[in-house]
PDB file of C-alpha atoms in Angstrom:
ATOM      1  CA  MET A  44     107.471  98.516  88.703  1.00 65.00           C
ATOM      2  CA  ALA A  45     104.675  95.646  88.605  1.00 79.00           C
ATOM      3  CA  LEU A  46     105.282  94.847  92.351  1.00 79.00           C
ATOM      4  CA  GLU A  47     104.584  98.879  93.459  1.00 83.00           C
ATOM      5  CA  TYR A  48     101.326  98.167  91.387  1.00 79.00           C
ATOM      6  CA  LEU A  49     100.270  94.900  92.988  1.00 79.00           C
ATOM      7  CA  ARG A  50     100.879  96.149  95.825  1.00 83.00           C
ATOM      8  CA  GLU A  51      98.762  99.203  95.445  1.00 86.00           C
ATOM      9  CA  TYR A  52      96.106  97.063  93.632  1.00 83.00           C
ATOM     10  CA  ARG A  53      95.801  94.672  96.844  1.00 83.00           C
ATOM     11  CA  THR A  54      95.591  97.929  98.791  1.00 87.00           C
ATOM     12  CA  TYR A  55      92.499  99.739  96.741  1.00 86.00           C
ATOM     13  CA  PHE A  56      90.911  96.183  96.600  1.00 86.00           C
ATOM     14  CA  HIS A  57      91.250  95.475 100.716  1.00 84.00           C
ATOM     15  CA  LYS A  58      89.521  99.135 100.867  1.00 86.00           C
ATOM     16  CA  TRP A  59      86.531  98.106  98.595  1.00 85.00           C
ATOM     17  CA  VAL A  60      86.071  95.299 100.261  1.00 82.00           C
ATOM     18  CA  GLU A  61      85.950  96.746 103.920  1.00 79.00           C
ATOM     19  CA  ASP A  62      83.707  99.604 102.345  1.00 80.00           C
ATOM     20  CA  THR A  63      81.166  96.870 100.536  1.00 80.00           C
ATOM     21  CA  LEU A  64      81.252  95.066 104.108  1.00 73.00           C
ATOM     22  CA  VAL A  65      80.908  98.278 105.932  1.00 71.00           C
ATOM     23  CA  ASN A  66      78.017  99.156 103.587  1.00 72.00           C
ATOM     24  CA  LYS A  67      76.360  95.831 103.379  1.00 71.00           C
ATOM     25  CA  HIS A  68      76.287  95.346 107.392  1.00 65.00           C
ATOM     26  CA  PRO A  69      76.165  98.541 109.349  1.00 59.00           C
ATOM     27  CA  ASN A  70      76.598  96.826 112.358  1.00 59.00           C
ATOM     28  CA  PHE A  71      79.752  95.047 111.074  1.00 57.00           C
ATOM     29  CA  ALA A  72      83.157  96.996 111.904  1.00 56.00           C
ATOM     30  CA  LEU A  73      86.254  95.977 111.174  1.00 55.00           C
ATOM     31  CA  PRO A  74      88.229  96.324 113.899  1.00 58.00           C
ATOM     32  CA  GLY A  75      91.818  98.852 113.165  1.00 56.00           C
ATOM     33  CA  ARG A  76      90.054 100.066 110.133  1.00 58.00           C
ATOM     34  CA  VAL A  77      92.163 102.700 108.309  1.00 55.00           C
ATOM     35  CA  LYS A  78      90.490 105.744 105.836  1.00 53.00           C
ATOM     36  CA  LEU A  79      92.814 106.548 103.267  1.00 49.00           C
TER      37      LEU A  79
END
């Protein structure tokens, strides 16, 4: 249960970081970025 929660939390955290980087740097694009 906790492991699944941490796994989902990590996924959401990475998605937030990617969105933040892309929003702050429009010219910066992460290769292989997957939109959930």
